[in-house]
Coordinates of C-alpha atoms and ligand atoms in Angstrom, one line a residue:
M1 CA 77.3 22.0 62.5
L2 CA 79.7 19.9 60.6
H3 CA 79.3 16.4 62.0
R4 CA 81.8 13.7 61.2
A5 CA 81.2 10.0 61.7
E6 CA 83.6 8.7 64.3
N7 CA 86.8 6.9 63.6
T8 CA 87.2 8.5 60.2
T9 CA 90.6 7.7 58.7
T10 CA 91.4 9.1 55.3
S11 CA 93.7 6.2 54.4
K12 CA 91.1 3.6 55.0
H13 CA 90.1 2.0 51.7
Y14 CA 86.4 2.1 50.9
S15 CA 84.8 1.4 47.6
L16 CA 84.6 4.6 45.6
I17 CA 81.4 3.7 43.8
M18 CA 78.5 3.6 46.2
K19 CA 74.9 2.7 45.9
L20 CA 72.5 5.1 47.4
L21 CA 68.7 5.1 47.9
V22 CA 66.6 8.1 48.9
V23 CA 63.0 7.7 49.8
H24 CA 60.3 10.3 50.6
V25 CA 58.2 9.4 53.6
T26 CA 55.2 11.0 55.3
P27 CA 54.7 11.2 59.1
K28 CA 52.7 8.0 59.3
S29 CA 54.3 6.0 56.6
F30 CA 57.7 5.2 58.1
E31 CA 57.1 1.5 58.9
Q32 CA 55.4 0.8 55.6
V33 CA 58.3 2.4 53.8
L34 CA 60.9 0.6 55.9
E35 CA 59.4 -2.8 54.8
K36 CA 59.5 -1.7 51.2
V37 CA 63.0 -0.5 51.5
K38 CA 64.1 -3.9 53.0
K39 CA 62.7 -5.6 49.9
L40 CA 64.4 -3.0 47.6
N41 CA 67.6 -3.5 49.4
K42 CA 67.5 -7.2 48.6
K43 CA 66.4 -6.8 45.1
A44 CA 68.3 -3.7 43.9
G45 CA 70.9 -3.4 46.7
P46 CA 72.6 -3.8 48.9
F47 CA 72.8 -0.1 49.3
D48 CA 75.7 1.7 51.1
H49 CA 73.4 4.5 52.4
I50 CA 69.7 4.9 52.7
C51 CA 68.1 8.3 53.3
F52 CA 64.5 8.8 54.4
I53 CA 63.6 12.4 53.6
G54 CA 60.4 14.3 54.3
N55 CA 58.2 15.3 57.1
L56 CA 58.8 12.8 59.9
E57 CA 57.2 13.6 63.3
D58 CA 58.7 12.5 66.6
D59 CA 55.4 11.3 68.0
A60 CA 54.4 9.3 64.9
Y61 CA 57.8 7.7 64.7
P62 CA 57.6 4.0 65.7
K63 CA 59.4 2.5 68.7
D64 CA 61.9 -0.3 68.2
V65 CA 62.7 0.0 64.6
D66 CA 64.3 -3.2 63.2
T67 CA 67.0 -2.4 60.7
T68 CA 68.4 -5.9 60.3
G69 CA 70.1 -6.2 57.0
L70 CA 70.2 -2.5 56.3
P71 CA 73.1 0.0 56.2
T72 CA 73.1 3.1 58.3
L73 CA 69.8 5.0 57.8
Y74 CA 69.5 8.8 57.7
L75 CA 66.3 10.5 58.6
I76 CA 66.6 13.9 57.0
G77 CA 63.5 16.1 57.4
N78 CA 61.6 18.8 59.0
N79 CA 61.8 17.5 62.6
K80 CA 64.5 16.0 64.8
I81 CA 63.6 12.4 65.8
N82 CA 64.8 11.6 69.3
D83 CA 65.9 8.0 70.2
C84 CA 65.5 7.0 66.5
G85 CA 67.1 3.7 67.1
E86 CA 70.4 1.9 66.6
N87 CA 72.1 2.5 63.2
I88 CA 69.8 5.4 62.5
I89 CA 70.9 9.1 62.4
S90 CA 68.5 12.0 62.5
L91 CA 69.5 15.2 60.8
N92 CA 67.5 18.3 60.6
G93 CA 67.8 22.1 60.3
F94 CA 71.0 22.6 58.3
G95 CA 74.4 21.0 58.4
L96 CA 77.0 18.8 56.8
Y97 CA 77.5 15.2 57.7
E98 CA 80.6 13.3 56.6
C99 CA 80.1 9.5 56.6
L100 CA 82.8 7.0 57.4
D101 CA 83.3 6.2 53.8
R102 CA 83.8 9.9 53.0
L103 CA 80.4 10.5 51.5
V104 CA 79.4 14.1 52.5
I105 CA 75.7 14.8 53.0
G106 CA 74.6 18.5 53.2
Y107 CA 71.1 19.3 54.3
V108 CA 68.8 22.3 54.7
T109 CA 65.5 21.1 55.9
E110 CA 64.3 24.5 57.0
D111 CA 61.4 26.2 55.3
S112 CA 61.4 29.7 53.8
K113 CA 60.6 31.4 57.0
Q114 CA 63.3 29.7 59.0
L115 CA 65.8 30.1 56.2
A116 CA 65.2 33.8 56.1
A117 CA 66.4 34.0 59.7
S118 CA 69.3 31.6 59.4
K119 CA 70.5 32.3 55.9
N120 CA 73.8 33.9 57.0
E121 CA 74.7 31.0 59.3
V122 CA 73.8 28.5 56.6
M123 CA 76.0 30.2 54.0
E124 CA 78.9 30.5 56.5
L125 CA 78.8 26.8 57.1
F126 CA 78.7 25.9 53.4
K127 CA 81.4 28.5 52.5
K128 CA 83.7 27.3 55.2
T129 CA 83.9 23.7 54.3
D130 CA 86.3 22.4 51.7
A131 CA 84.8 18.9 51.7
P132 CA 83.0 18.3 48.4
V133 CA 79.3 17.9 49.1
D134 CA 78.1 14.8 47.4
L135 CA 74.5 14.8 48.3
L136 CA 72.5 17.9 49.2
I137 CA 69.0 17.4 50.6
T138 CA 66.7 20.4 50.9
Q139 CA 63.0 20.7 51.8
E140 CA 62.5 23.6 49.4
W141 CA 63.4 24.1 45.8
S142 CA 66.0 26.7 44.8
S143 CA 64.9 29.5 42.5
G144 CA 67.3 28.3 39.8
M145 CA 65.4 25.0 39.6
S146 CA 62.0 26.5 39.6
R147 CA 63.0 28.9 36.8
L148 CA 64.2 25.8 34.9
T149 CA 60.9 24.0 35.2
G150 CA 58.7 27.0 35.5
E151 CA 56.4 25.0 37.8
F152 CA 57.3 25.3 41.4
Y153 CA 58.1 28.1 43.8
G154 CA 61.8 28.4 44.7
N155 CA 63.8 30.0 47.4
D156 CA 66.6 32.4 46.5
A157 CA 68.7 31.6 49.6
L158 CA 69.0 28.0 48.3
D159 CA 70.4 29.2 45.0
E160 CA 73.4 30.5 47.0
V161 CA 73.7 27.3 49.0
V162 CA 73.6 25.2 45.9
S163 CA 76.1 27.5 44.0
T164 CA 78.5 27.2 47.0
A165 CA 78.1 23.5 47.6
E166 CA 78.0 22.4 44.0
P167 CA 76.5 19.1 45.1
R168 CA 76.7 16.1 42.8
Y169 CA 73.0 15.4 43.6
H170 CA 70.6 18.0 44.9
I171 CA 67.5 16.2 46.1
S172 CA 64.4 18.0 47.2
Y173 CA 61.1 16.9 48.8
G174 CA 59.4 20.3 48.3
D175 CA 56.8 19.0 45.8
N176 CA 55.3 15.9 47.4
K177 CA 53.0 15.1 44.5
H178 CA 55.4 15.0 41.6
Y179 CA 58.7 13.4 40.7
C180 CA 61.1 15.2 38.4
E181 CA 64.8 15.0 37.5
S182 CA 66.9 17.6 35.7
A183 CA 69.6 16.9 33.1
S184 CA 73.1 17.4 34.4
F185 CA 74.8 20.8 34.4
Q186 CA 78.3 22.0 35.1
W187 CA 80.0 24.6 37.3
D188 CA 82.6 26.7 35.7
S189 CA 84.8 27.2 38.7
T190 CA 85.4 23.6 39.5
D191 CA 84.2 21.5 36.5
R192 CA 81.8 19.6 38.9
V193 CA 78.6 18.3 37.5
S194 CA 75.3 18.5 39.3
R195 CA 71.8 17.0 38.9
F196 CA 68.6 17.9 40.6
V197 CA 65.9 15.5 41.6
N198 CA 62.5 16.1 43.3
I199 CA 61.0 12.9 44.8
A200 CA 57.3 12.6 45.3
D201 CA 56.1 11.1 48.6
I202 CA 54.9 7.5 49.2
D203 CA 51.3 8.6 49.4
S204 CA 51.4 10.0 45.8
K205 CA 51.0 7.8 42.8
N206 CA 54.4 8.9 41.6
K207 CA 58.0 7.8 42.1
W208 CA 58.8 8.0 45.8
A209 CA 62.2 6.3 45.8
Y210 CA 65.3 7.2 43.9
A211 CA 68.3 4.8 43.7
F212 CA 71.6 5.7 42.1
N213 CA 75.3 5.0 42.0
L214 CA 77.7 7.7 43.0
N215 CA 81.4 7.6 42.2
L216 CA 83.3 9.6 44.7
E217 CA 86.2 9.9 42.3
G218 CA 84.0 11.2 39.6
S219 CA 83.4 14.4 41.4
S220 CA 84.6 16.6 38.6
Q221 CA 84.0 16.6 34.9
E222 CA 81.6 13.6 35.0
G223 CA 79.9 13.4 31.7
A224 CA 82.8 15.1 30.0
S225 CA 82.6 12.7 27.1
D226 CA 78.9 13.2 26.8
S227 CA 78.5 16.9 26.2
Q228 CA 75.0 16.7 24.6
K229 CA 73.5 15.7 27.9
L230 CA 74.7 18.8 29.8
I231 CA 72.3 21.7 29.9
E232 CA 73.2 25.3 30.7
N233 CA 73.8 25.8 34.4
P234 CA 70.4 27.1 35.6
Y235 CA 72.1 29.1 38.4
K236 CA 73.9 31.2 35.8
L237 CA 70.7 32.3 34.0
K238 CA 70.2 35.2 36.4
P239 CA 71.6 38.4 34.9
S240 CA 73.6 39.4 38.0
K241 CA 75.3 35.9 38.1
R242 CA 76.0 35.9 34.5
K243 CA 78.0 39.1 34.9
M244 CA 80.0 37.4 37.6
S245 CA 80.8 34.4 35.6
D246 CA 82.0 36.4 32.7
G247 CA 84.9 37.4 34.9
G248 CA 85.9 33.7 35.0
D249 CA 89.0 31.9 33.9
N250 CA 89.1 32.8 30.2
K251 CA 89.0 36.5 30.9
D252 CA 91.7 36.2 33.5
I253 CA 93.8 34.6 30.9
Q254 CA 93.1 37.2 28.3
T255 CA 93.8 40.1 30.5
T256 CA 96.9 38.5 31.9
Q257 CA 98.2 38.1 28.4
K258 CA 97.3 41.7 27.4
K259 CA 98.9 43.1 30.6
I260 CA 102.2 41.3 30.2
K261 CA 104.2 44.0 28.5
T262 CA 103.0 46.6 31.0
I263 CA 103.8 44.8 34.3
L264 CA 107.2 46.1 35.5
P265 CA 109.2 44.7 38.4
S266 CA 108.0 47.6 40.5
A267 CA 104.4 46.3 40.3
C268 CA 105.2 42.6 40.2
H269 CA 104.0 40.5 43.1
F270 CA 107.1 38.3 42.9
C271 CA 109.7 41.1 42.7
F272 CA 111.4 42.4 45.9
T273 CA 111.4 45.9 44.4
N274 CA 107.6 46.0 44.5
G275 CA 106.6 48.3 47.4
N276 CA 103.8 45.9 48.4
F277 CA 106.0 42.8 48.5
E278 CA 104.7 40.6 51.3
D279 CA 107.8 39.4 53.2
Q280 CA 105.8 37.7 55.9
M281 CA 105.5 34.9 53.4
V282 CA 109.1 34.3 52.6
I283 CA 110.6 31.0 53.8
S284 CA 114.2 31.2 52.5
I285 CA 116.2 33.5 50.3
G286 CA 119.0 32.2 48.1
N287 CA 121.4 34.0 45.8
F288 CA 119.3 33.7 42.7
S289 CA 115.9 32.5 43.9
Y290 CA 113.7 32.3 46.9
L291 CA 111.1 30.1 48.5
T292 CA 107.8 31.5 49.8
I293 CA 104.4 30.2 50.9
V294 CA 101.5 30.8 48.5
K295 CA 98.4 32.9 48.8
G296 CA 95.4 30.7 49.0
P297 CA 97.1 27.3 49.3
L298 CA 95.6 24.3 47.6
T299 CA 96.8 21.7 50.1
T300 CA 95.9 21.7 53.7
P301 CA 97.8 20.6 56.8
R302 CA 97.8 16.8 57.1
G303 CA 99.2 14.3 59.7
E304 CA 102.5 15.6 61.1
M305 CA 102.6 18.5 58.8
N306 CA 101.1 21.5 60.6
F307 CA 101.2 23.8 57.6
S308 CA 99.7 23.6 54.1
G309 CA 103.1 22.8 52.5
H310 CA 102.2 24.5 49.2
C311 CA 105.0 26.8 48.3
L312 CA 106.5 28.8 45.4
L313 CA 110.0 28.7 44.2
I314 CA 110.8 32.0 42.3
P315 CA 113.8 33.4 40.6
I316 CA 114.8 36.7 42.0
E317 CA 115.2 38.2 38.5
H318 CA 112.0 39.3 36.8
I319 CA 111.9 36.7 34.0
P320 CA 108.8 35.2 32.3
K321 CA 110.2 31.7 32.0
L322 CA 113.1 29.9 33.4
N323 CA 115.1 29.8 30.2
V324 CA 115.2 33.2 28.5
G325 CA 118.4 32.5 26.7
Q326 CA 120.9 33.1 29.5
D327 CA 124.5 32.3 28.8
D328 CA 125.3 28.7 29.4
F329 CA 121.7 28.2 30.8
A330 CA 122.1 24.5 31.6
N331 CA 125.1 25.2 33.9
S332 CA 123.9 28.5 35.3
D333 CA 123.8 29.2 39.0
L334 CA 120.1 29.9 38.7
V335 CA 119.3 26.4 37.4
K336 CA 121.6 24.8 40.0
E337 CA 120.1 26.7 42.9
M338 CA 116.5 26.2 41.9
G339 CA 117.2 22.4 41.4
Q340 CA 118.7 22.3 44.9
Y341 CA 115.7 24.1 46.5
E342 CA 113.2 21.9 44.7
R343 CA 114.9 18.7 45.8
S344 CA 115.4 20.0 49.4
V345 CA 111.6 20.6 49.8
A346 CA 110.8 17.2 48.2
K347 CA 113.3 15.7 50.7
M348 CA 111.6 17.4 53.7
N349 CA 108.2 16.3 52.4
Y350 CA 109.3 12.7 52.1
I351 CA 111.6 12.1 55.0
K352 CA 109.9 14.3 57.6
F353 CA 106.3 14.1 56.6
D354 CA 105.9 10.9 54.6
M355 CA 104.7 12.8 51.6
S356 CA 105.5 12.7 47.9
T357 CA 105.9 16.0 46.0
I358 CA 104.4 17.5 42.8
V359 CA 106.0 20.6 41.2
F360 CA 104.0 22.5 38.5
E361 CA 105.3 25.3 36.3
I362 CA 104.4 27.2 33.2
N363 CA 107.2 28.2 31.0
S364 CA 105.7 30.8 28.6
E365 CA 107.3 33.8 27.1
R366 CA 103.9 35.5 27.8
S367 CA 104.0 35.0 31.6
I368 CA 104.9 37.7 34.0
H369 CA 107.3 36.3 36.5
F370 CA 108.3 32.7 36.4
H371 CA 107.6 30.5 39.4
K372 CA 107.3 26.8 40.3
Q373 CA 104.5 25.6 42.6
I374 CA 105.6 22.9 44.9
M375 CA 102.9 20.8 46.6
P376 CA 103.1 17.8 49.1
I377 CA 100.9 14.8 48.3
P378 CA 100.3 11.9 50.7
K379 CA 102.2 8.9 49.4
F380 CA 99.2 6.8 49.0
L381 CA 97.6 9.3 46.6
I382 CA 100.6 9.8 44.3
M383 CA 99.7 6.9 42.1
K384 CA 96.6 8.8 41.1
F385 CA 98.6 11.4 39.3
K386 CA 98.6 9.9 35.8
A387 CA 94.9 9.2 35.8
S388 CA 94.1 12.7 37.0
L389 CA 96.4 14.2 34.4
E390 CA 94.9 12.1 31.6
R391 CA 91.4 13.1 32.7
H392 CA 92.1 16.8 32.7
V393 CA 94.0 16.6 29.4
N394 CA 90.9 15.0 27.8
F395 CA 88.7 17.6 29.3
N396 CA 91.0 20.4 28.2
N397 CA 91.4 19.1 24.7
E398 CA 87.8 18.0 24.0
R399 CA 85.6 20.4 25.9
Q400 CA 87.6 23.7 26.1
T401 CA 87.7 24.4 22.4
N402 CA 89.6 27.7 22.8
N403 CA 92.4 26.3 24.9
A404 CA 95.8 25.2 23.6
K405 CA 95.7 21.4 23.1
L406 CA 97.9 19.6 25.6
N407 CA 99.8 16.4 25.0
F408 CA 102.1 15.4 27.8
E409 CA 105.3 13.5 27.3
E410 CA 107.0 11.6 30.1
Y411 CA 110.7 11.8 30.9
L412 CA 113.2 11.0 33.6
I413 CA 114.3 14.4 35.0
D414 CA 118.0 13.7 34.2
S415 CA 117.3 12.3 30.7
E416 CA 118.9 13.9 27.7
D417 CA 115.6 14.2 25.9
Y418 CA 114.1 16.2 28.7
L419 CA 117.2 18.4 29.1
K420 CA 117.1 19.2 25.4
I421 CA 113.6 20.7 25.8
R422 CA 114.5 22.6 28.9
N423 CA 117.7 24.0 27.5
D424 CA 116.0 25.3 24.3
S425 CA 115.0 28.9 25.1
K426 CA 112.4 28.9 22.3
M427 CA 110.3 26.2 24.0
N428 CA 107.0 27.1 25.8
Y429 CA 105.7 24.3 27.9
L430 CA 103.7 23.2 31.0
Q431 CA 105.6 20.9 33.3
F432 CA 104.8 18.6 36.2
T433 CA 107.6 17.1 38.1
V434 CA 106.7 14.1 40.3
Y435 CA 108.9 13.1 43.2
E436 CA 107.4 9.9 44.4
T437 CA 110.3 9.5 46.9
S438 CA 113.1 11.9 47.5
E439 CA 115.8 9.4 46.4
A440 CA 114.7 8.0 43.0
P441 CA 115.0 10.5 40.1
A442 CA 111.8 12.5 39.6
M443 CA 109.6 12.0 36.5
V444 CA 108.8 14.9 34.4
Y445 CA 105.6 15.4 32.3
I446 CA 105.9 18.1 29.6
A447 CA 103.3 19.5 27.2
K448 CA 104.6 22.1 24.7
F449 CA 102.3 24.8 23.4
Q450 CA 102.3 27.8 21.1
P451 CA 102.6 31.0 23.2
D452 CA 99.8 32.7 21.4
M453 CA 97.3 30.0 22.4
R454 CA 95.0 30.4 25.4
L455 CA 96.1 28.4 28.4
D456 CA 94.1 27.1 31.4
M457 CA 96.1 28.8 34.1
Q458 CA 94.6 26.6 36.8
F459 CA 95.6 23.4 35.0
G460 CA 98.2 22.4 37.6
R461 CA 95.9 23.1 40.6
R462 CA 93.1 21.2 38.9
V463 CA 95.1 18.1 38.4
V464 CA 96.3 18.1 42.0
A465 CA 92.9 19.2 43.5
F466 CA 91.3 16.2 41.8
M467 CA 93.9 13.8 43.3
L468 CA 93.3 15.2 46.8
R469 CA 89.5 15.4 46.3
L470 CA 89.5 19.1 47.0
P471 CA 87.5 20.6 44.1
K472 CA 86.6 23.7 46.0
R473 CA 90.3 24.7 46.4
I474 CA 91.2 24.8 42.7
K475 CA 91.2 28.6 42.6
W476 CA 93.6 30.4 45.0
D477 CA 91.1 33.2 45.6
S478 CA 88.2 30.9 46.6
P479 CA 86.9 31.8 50.1
V480 CA 87.9 28.4 51.5
C481 CA 91.5 29.0 50.6
H482 CA 91.8 32.5 52.1
Q483 CA 94.2 33.1 54.8
T484 CA 94.6 36.2 56.9
K485 CA 98.0 37.9 57.3
E486 CA 98.3 36.4 60.7
Q487 CA 97.7 32.9 59.4
E488 CA 100.2 33.5 56.6
T489 CA 102.8 34.5 59.1
E490 CA 102.1 31.4 61.2
E491 CA 102.2 29.2 58.1
T492 CA 105.6 30.7 57.2
A493 CA 107.0 30.1 60.7
N494 CA 105.7 26.5 60.8
F495 CA 107.1 25.8 57.3
Q496 CA 110.5 27.3 58.3
K497 CA 110.5 25.1 61.4
G498 CA 109.9 22.0 59.4
Y499 CA 112.3 23.0 56.6
K500 CA 115.2 24.2 58.8
E501 CA 117.4 21.1 58.5
Y502 CA 116.8 20.8 54.8
D503 CA 117.2 24.5 53.8
I504 CA 120.0 24.9 51.3
I505 CA 120.7 28.3 52.8
K506 CA 122.1 27.6 56.2
S507 CA 121.4 30.4 58.6
Ligands
LIG601 ZN1 108.7 40.2 38.9

């Protein structure tokens, strides 16, 4: 039940900040509310989207609704309205609606009884989509929210929906007598910030309309500079959930660091000698390194590219970082070959698929087996790289107090200053390489760190996910990123087909 407005083109440029209005109607109040909304639209608008939520009944709904001067209206409520009129869309039950300007509305207008029956389907829908849900409208409250306020009955199934959707705004019409608004709270896995609002209906004496601005680009880490206003995530207060969240990022990092010395090539995922090595994923094998598709790709097929394009470039030798003090490292065959591979993929992305390329790598003596992540980026999005990097650096440095502080320096890939860092085997650093085109020399962004400091292992994916507006794909093991073995095999075959004429190893 994912509906998309027709003629959607991702390259079309719409304003990223939109004005929204949500009003709570009752069966007989629609015309009265519509008149008030028209006035509001003149006074406080114009709005980009207006949602009417609540209990609308088909037989009480007026004929010939005049929407002159108003944007598309959404009727989101308990019942489906047939023939609701031009420029009006009726949504009910549960589903996701992607508007022309990329705003994504999720809705669950079912009551507890209906939800008990459809819960699995609802969850499947919300789990499957990788579109970030901007606005989630539900009839009922989630249990998380009722625990927070202690006032209203909540539904457990909606906790799961909200935790999966991580909507920027969760708006409910379950309590028709009162208006309430929660402070913002954050999700660990994606850094997204959510806020809950319950709107009273027009017949109450309370606030029945809620107007707000939504910045589609601000989908993660909004409020990062304003930490006092964030409250603890109410969906994590359940004991069972807390247990799960303790297994998050930081623990991953700690265990990875502890395990380092004990992971031998025979157990390493990137070593051929590992008995479980997954060769259905290998794209090309050179003399010193190889290219493979990635488990749980961040990017998704786009345009002419019928595969995700996210790949890994890995030295065959089990080394934690590229430079471990090899003899004549700068002129070594490994460095030459990996450079050739990297440029050949960037060339394919650019020439064949009209894409720029970002390469991310962590050079740390505490890593297990060094690798570079190579990701295609639509050309029109590559200019967002610096802003995304800056945003995530600020977040890392100001909010994540346990993480190594990052300070990126910018170099041309063939500059002496950069090569000096790369050729020093004592250096530990994060690196992004940005190939805007495949001809001009790439730009390199480097942040050095002390190897005993904690690192955000997802940093590279976070920066790119933000550029592509794919917050749910930050972690490779998120359900939306999962691919079956068959899909992986197909991805590899499609990649090989596209890459054939660029492969540095001619078959
Ligand atoms: Zn290895």
